[in-house]
mmCIF file of C-alpha atoms in Angstrom:
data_model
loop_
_atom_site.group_PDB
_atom_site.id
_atom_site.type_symbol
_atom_site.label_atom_id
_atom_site.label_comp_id
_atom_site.label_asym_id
_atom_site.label_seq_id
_atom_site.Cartn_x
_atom_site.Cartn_y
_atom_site.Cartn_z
ATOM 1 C CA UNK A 754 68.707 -28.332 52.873
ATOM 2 C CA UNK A 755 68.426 -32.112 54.213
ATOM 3 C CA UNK A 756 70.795 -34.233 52.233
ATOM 4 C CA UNK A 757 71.080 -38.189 52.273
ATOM 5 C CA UNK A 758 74.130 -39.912 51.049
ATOM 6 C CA UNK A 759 74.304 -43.860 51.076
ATOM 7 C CA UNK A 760 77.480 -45.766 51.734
ATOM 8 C CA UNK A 761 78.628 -48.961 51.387
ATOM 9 C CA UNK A 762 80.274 -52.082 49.764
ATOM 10 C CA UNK A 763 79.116 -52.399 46.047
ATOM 11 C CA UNK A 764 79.928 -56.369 45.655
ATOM 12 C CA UNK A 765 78.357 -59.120 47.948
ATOM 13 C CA UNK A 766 78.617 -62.622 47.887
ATOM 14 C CA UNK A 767 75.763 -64.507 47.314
ATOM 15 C CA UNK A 768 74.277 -65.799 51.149
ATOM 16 C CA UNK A 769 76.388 -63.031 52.892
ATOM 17 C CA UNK A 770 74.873 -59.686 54.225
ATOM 18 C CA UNK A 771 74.431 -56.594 52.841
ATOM 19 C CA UNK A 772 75.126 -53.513 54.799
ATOM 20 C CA UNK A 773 74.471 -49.722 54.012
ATOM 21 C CA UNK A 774 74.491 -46.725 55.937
ATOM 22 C CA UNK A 775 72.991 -43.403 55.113
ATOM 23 C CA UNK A 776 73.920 -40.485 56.943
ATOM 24 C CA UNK A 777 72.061 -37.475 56.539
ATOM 25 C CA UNK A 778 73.294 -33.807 56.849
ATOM 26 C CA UNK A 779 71.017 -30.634 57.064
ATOM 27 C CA UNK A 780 68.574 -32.047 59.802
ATOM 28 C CA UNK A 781 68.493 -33.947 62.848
ATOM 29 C CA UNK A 782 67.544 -37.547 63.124
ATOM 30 C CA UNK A 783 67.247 -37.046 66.607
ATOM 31 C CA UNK A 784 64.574 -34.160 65.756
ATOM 32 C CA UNK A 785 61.775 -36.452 64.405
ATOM 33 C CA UNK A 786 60.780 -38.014 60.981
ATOM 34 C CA UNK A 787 60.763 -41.426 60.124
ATOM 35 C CA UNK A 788 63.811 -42.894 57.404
ATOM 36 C CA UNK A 789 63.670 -45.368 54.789
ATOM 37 C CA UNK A 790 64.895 -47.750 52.470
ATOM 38 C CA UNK A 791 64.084 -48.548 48.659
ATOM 39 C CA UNK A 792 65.767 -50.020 46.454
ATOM 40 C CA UNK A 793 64.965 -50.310 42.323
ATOM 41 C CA UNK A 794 66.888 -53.682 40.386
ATOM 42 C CA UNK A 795 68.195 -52.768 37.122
ATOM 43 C CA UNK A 796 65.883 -52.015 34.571
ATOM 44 C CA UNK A 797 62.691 -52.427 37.029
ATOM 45 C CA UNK A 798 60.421 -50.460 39.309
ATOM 46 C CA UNK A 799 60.928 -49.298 43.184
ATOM 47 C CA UNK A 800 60.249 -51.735 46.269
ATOM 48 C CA UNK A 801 60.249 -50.167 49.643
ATOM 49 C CA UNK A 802 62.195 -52.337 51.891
ATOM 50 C CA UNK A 803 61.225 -50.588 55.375
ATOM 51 C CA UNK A 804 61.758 -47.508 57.634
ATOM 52 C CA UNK A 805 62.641 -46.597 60.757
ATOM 53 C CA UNK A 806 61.440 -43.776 63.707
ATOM 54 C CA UNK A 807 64.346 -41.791 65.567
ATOM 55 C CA UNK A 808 63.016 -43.913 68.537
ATOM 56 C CA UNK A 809 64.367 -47.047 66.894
ATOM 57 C CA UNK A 810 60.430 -48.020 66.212
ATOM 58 C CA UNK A 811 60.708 -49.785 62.684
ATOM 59 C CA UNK A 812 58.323 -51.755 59.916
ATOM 60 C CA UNK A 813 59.286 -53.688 57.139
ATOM 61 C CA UNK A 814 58.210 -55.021 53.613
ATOM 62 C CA UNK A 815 56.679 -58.263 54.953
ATOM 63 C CA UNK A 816 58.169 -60.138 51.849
ATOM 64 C CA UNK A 817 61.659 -58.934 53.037
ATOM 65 C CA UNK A 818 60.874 -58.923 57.205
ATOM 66 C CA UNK A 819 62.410 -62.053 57.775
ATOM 67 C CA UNK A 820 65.916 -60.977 56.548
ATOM 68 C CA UNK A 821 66.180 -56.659 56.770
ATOM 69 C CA UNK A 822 67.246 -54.954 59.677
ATOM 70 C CA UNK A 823 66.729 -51.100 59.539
ATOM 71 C CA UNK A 824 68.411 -49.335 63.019
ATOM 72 C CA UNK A 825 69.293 -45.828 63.539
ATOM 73 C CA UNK A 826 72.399 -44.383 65.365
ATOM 74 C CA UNK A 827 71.444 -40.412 66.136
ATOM 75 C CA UNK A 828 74.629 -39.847 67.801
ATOM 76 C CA UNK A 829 76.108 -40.265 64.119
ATOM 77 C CA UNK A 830 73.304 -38.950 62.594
ATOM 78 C CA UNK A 831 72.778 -42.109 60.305
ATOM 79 C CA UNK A 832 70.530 -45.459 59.955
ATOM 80 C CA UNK A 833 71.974 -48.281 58.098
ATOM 81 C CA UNK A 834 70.242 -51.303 56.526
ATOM 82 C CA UNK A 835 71.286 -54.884 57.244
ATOM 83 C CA UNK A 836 69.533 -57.730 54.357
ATOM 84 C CA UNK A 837 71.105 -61.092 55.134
ATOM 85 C CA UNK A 838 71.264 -64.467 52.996
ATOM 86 C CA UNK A 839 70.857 -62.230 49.788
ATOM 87 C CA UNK A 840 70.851 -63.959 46.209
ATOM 88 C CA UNK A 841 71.261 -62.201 42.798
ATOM 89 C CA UNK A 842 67.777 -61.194 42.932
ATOM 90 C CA UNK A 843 68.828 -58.688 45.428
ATOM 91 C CA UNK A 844 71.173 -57.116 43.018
ATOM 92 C CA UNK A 845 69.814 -53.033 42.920
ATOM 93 C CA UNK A 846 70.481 -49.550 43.258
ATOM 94 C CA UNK A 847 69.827 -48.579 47.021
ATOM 95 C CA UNK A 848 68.366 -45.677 47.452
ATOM 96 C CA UNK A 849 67.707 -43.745 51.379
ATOM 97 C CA UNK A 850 65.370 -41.365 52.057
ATOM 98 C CA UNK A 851 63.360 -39.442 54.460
ATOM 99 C CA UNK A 852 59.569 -40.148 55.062
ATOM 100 C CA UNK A 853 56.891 -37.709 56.297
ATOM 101 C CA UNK A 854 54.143 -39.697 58.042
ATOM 102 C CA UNK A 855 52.267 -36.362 58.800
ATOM 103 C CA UNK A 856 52.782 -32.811 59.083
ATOM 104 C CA UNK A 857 50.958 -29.474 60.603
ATOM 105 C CA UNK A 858 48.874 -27.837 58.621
ATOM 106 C CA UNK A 859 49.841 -23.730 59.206
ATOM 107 C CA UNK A 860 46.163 -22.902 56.722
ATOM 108 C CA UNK A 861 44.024 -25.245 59.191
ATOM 109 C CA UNK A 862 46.088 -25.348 62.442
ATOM 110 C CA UNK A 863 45.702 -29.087 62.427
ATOM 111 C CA UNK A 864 48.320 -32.426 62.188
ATOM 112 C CA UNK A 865 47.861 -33.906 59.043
ATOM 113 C CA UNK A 866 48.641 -37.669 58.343
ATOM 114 C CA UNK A 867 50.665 -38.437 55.246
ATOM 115 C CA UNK A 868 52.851 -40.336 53.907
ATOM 116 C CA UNK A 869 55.734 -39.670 51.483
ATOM 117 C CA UNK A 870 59.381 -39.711 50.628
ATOM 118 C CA UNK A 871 60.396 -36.046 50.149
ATOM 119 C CA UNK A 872 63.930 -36.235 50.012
ATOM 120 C CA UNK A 873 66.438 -39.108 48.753
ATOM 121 C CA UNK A 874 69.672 -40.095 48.521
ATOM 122 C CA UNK A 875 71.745 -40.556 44.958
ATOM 123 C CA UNK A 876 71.577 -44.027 45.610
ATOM 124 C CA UNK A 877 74.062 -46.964 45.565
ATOM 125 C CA UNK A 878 74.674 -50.013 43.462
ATOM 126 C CA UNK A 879 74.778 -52.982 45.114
ATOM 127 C CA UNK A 880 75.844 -56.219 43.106
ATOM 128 C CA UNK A 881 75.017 -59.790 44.425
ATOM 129 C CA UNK A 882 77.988 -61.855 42.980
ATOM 130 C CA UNK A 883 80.744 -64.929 43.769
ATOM 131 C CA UNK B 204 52.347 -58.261 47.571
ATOM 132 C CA UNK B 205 52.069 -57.158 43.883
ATOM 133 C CA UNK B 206 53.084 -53.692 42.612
ATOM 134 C CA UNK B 207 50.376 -51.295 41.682
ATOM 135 C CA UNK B 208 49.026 -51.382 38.191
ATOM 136 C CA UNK B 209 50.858 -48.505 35.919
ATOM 137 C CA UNK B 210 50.583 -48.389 32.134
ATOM 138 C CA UNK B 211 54.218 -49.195 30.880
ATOM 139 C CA UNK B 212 54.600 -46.255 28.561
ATOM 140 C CA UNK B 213 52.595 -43.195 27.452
ATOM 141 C CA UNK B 214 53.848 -40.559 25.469
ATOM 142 C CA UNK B 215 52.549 -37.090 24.199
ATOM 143 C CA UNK B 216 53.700 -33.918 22.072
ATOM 144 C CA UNK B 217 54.739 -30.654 23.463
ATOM 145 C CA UNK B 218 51.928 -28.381 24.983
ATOM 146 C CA UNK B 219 49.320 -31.570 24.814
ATOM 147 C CA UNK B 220 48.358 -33.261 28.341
ATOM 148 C CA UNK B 221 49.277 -36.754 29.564
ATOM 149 C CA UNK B 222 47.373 -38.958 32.255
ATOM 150 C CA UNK B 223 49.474 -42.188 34.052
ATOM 151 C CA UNK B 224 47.035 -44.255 36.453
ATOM 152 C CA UNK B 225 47.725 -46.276 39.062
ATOM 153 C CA UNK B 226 45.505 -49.249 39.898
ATOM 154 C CA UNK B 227 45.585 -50.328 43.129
ATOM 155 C CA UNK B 228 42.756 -52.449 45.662
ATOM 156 C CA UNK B 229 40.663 -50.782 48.647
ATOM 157 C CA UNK B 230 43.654 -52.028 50.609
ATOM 158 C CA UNK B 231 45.801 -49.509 48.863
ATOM 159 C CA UNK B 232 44.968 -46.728 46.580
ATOM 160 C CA UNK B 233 41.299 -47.145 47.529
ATOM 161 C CA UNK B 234 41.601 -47.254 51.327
ATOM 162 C CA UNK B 235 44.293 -44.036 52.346
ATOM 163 C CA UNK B 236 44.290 -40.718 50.827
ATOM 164 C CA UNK B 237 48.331 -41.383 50.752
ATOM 165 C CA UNK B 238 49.011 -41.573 46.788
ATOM 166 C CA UNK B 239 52.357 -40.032 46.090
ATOM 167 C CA UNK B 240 54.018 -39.774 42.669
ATOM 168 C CA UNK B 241 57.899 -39.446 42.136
ATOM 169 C CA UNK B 242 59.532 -38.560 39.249
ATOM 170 C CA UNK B 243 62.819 -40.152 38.032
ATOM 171 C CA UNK B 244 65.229 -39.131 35.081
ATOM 172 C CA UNK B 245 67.808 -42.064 33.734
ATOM 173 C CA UNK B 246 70.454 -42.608 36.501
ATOM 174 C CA UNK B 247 68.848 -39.738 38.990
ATOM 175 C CA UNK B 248 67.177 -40.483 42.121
ATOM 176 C CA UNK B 249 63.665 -40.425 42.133
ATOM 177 C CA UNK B 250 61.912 -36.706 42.845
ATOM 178 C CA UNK B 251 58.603 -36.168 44.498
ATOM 179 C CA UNK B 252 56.135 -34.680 42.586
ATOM 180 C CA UNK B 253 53.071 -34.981 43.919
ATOM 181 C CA UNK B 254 51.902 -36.430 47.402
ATOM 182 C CA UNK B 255 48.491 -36.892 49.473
ATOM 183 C CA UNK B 256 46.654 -37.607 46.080
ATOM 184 C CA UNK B 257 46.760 -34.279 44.992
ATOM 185 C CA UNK B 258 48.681 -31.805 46.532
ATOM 186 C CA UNK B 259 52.486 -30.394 45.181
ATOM 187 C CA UNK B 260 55.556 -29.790 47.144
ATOM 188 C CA UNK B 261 56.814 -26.337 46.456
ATOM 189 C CA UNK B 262 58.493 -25.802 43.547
ATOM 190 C CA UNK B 263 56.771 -28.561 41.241
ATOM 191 C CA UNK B 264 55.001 -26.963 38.290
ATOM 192 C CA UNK B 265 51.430 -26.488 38.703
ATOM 193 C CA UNK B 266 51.117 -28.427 35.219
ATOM 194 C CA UNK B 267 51.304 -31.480 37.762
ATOM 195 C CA UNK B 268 48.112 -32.803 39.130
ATOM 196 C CA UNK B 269 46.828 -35.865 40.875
ATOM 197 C CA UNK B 270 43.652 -37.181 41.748
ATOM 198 C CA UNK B 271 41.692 -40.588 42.655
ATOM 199 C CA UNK B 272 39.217 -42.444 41.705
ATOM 200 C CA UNK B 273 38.204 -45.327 43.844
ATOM 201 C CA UNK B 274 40.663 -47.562 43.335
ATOM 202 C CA UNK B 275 42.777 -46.217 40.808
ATOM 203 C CA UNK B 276 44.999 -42.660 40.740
ATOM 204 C CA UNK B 277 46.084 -40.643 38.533
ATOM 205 C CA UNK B 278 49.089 -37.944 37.633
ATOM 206 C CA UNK B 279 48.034 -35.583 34.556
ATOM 207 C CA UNK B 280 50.793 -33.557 32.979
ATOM 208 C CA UNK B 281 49.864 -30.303 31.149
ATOM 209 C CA UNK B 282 51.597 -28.700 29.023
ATOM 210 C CA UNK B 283 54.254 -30.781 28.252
ATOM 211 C CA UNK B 284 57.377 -30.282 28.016
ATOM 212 C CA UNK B 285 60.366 -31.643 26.700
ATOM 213 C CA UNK B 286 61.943 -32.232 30.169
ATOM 214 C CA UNK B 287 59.033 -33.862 31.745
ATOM 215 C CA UNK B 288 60.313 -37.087 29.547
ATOM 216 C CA UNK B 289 61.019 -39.669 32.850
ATOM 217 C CA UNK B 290 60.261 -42.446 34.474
ATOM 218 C CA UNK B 291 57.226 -41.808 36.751
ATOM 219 C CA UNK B 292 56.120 -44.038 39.922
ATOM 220 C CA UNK B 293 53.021 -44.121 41.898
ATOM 221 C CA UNK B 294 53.218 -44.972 45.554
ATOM 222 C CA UNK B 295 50.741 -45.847 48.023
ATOM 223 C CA UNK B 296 50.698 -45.816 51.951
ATOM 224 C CA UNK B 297 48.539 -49.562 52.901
ATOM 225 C CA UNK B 298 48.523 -49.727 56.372
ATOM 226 C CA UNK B 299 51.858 -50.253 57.498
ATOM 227 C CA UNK B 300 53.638 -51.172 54.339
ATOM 228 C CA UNK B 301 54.192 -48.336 51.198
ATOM 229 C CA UNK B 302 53.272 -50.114 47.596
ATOM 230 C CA UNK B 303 54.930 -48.995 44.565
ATOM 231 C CA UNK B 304 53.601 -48.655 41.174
ATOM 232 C CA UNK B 305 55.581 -50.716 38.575
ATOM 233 C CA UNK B 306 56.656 -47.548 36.647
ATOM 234 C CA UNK B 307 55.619 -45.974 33.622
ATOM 235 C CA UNK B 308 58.278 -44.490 30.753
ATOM 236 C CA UNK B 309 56.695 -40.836 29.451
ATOM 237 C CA UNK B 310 58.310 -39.965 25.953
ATOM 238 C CA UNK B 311 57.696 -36.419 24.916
ATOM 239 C CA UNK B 312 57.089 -36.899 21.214
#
């Protein structure tokens, strides 16, 4: 069973960065998949922030590129996320998971493109305050 | 970039049927065959319910369906039940980015 657990500090200062890690236990990073980020504020809906191959190969939210850093250590079996100059705005629960950008089909013995979170961390609150 | 379009609340009664949609552009919704829909209780992580428009991981009820209509998809709930009452988010793949919906609150009546 693939499980994803998110760690981190749950205070920031406003203009500092934010940095989580997620290390993930029943499967090998090094094995494949890609691994993401989301994060939901309080109250609201789900942004994806960006995600990251176990070749290092990454893409972000555009309206978040210019401050995220996703990178992935497979000797640790973990990716962390790095958002700098954050505000209250980026106050949220943080949630990690694992994204399936295709799969083979066993019924038509064919790779399938998809694309999907299937499993997730519990998440972590992060609080943007002085 | 603007969430998808979700209705903020629908509710039902027991045994009826529920439909959420999920408006999107032909950038989104309308372009990829890559609508996913995630479940999420009140301080749970979200759960993935239905992906690829239409198809269900194993061990989702088959009272979960999806489908797509142009632009817009859609998550219909049979049966329901009292523990279907959630939070439910539509997700789209748009060419190199992944576009949530803005969430819609089911109440099982």
């Amino acid at each position: 069973q693939v499980q994803l657990q998110e760690s981190g500090p749950g205070l920031v200062k406003p203009s500092e960065t934010l940095s989580l890690t997620c290390a993930v236990s029943g499967y090998s990073i090094s094995s494949g998949y890609y691994w993401g980020w989301i994060r939901q504020p309080p109250g609201k809906g789900l942004e994806w922030i960006g995600s990251i191959y176990h070749s290092g190969s990454t893409y972000y939210n555009p309206s978040l590129k210019s401050r995220v850093t996703i990178s992935v250590d497979t000797s640790k079996n973990q990716f962390s996320l790095k958002l700098s100059s954050v505000t209250a705005a980026d106050t949220a629960v943080y949630y990690c998971a694992r994204l399936i950008r295709g799969y083979y089909d066993i019924l038509t013995g064919s790779y399938e493109d998809a694309y999907y979170f299937d499993y997730w961390g519990q998440g972590t609150l992060v609080t943007v305050s002085s | 970039q603007s969430a998808l379009t979700q209705p903020r609340s629908v509710s039902g009664s027991p045994g009826q049927s529920v439909t959420i949609s999920c408006t999107g552009t032909s950038s989104d919704v309308g372009g990829y065959n890559y609508v996913s829909w995630y479940q999420q209780h009140p301080g749970k992580a979200p759960k993935l319910m239905i992906y690829d428009v239409s198809k269900r991981p194993s061990g989702v009820p088959d009272r979960f369906s999806g489908s797509k209509s142009g632009n817009t998809a859609s998550l219909t709930i049979s049966g329901l039940q009292a523990e279907d009452e959630a939070d439910y988010y539509c997700c789209s793949y748009a060419g190199s980015y992944h576009r949530f919906g803005g969430g819609t609150k089911l109440t099982v009546l």
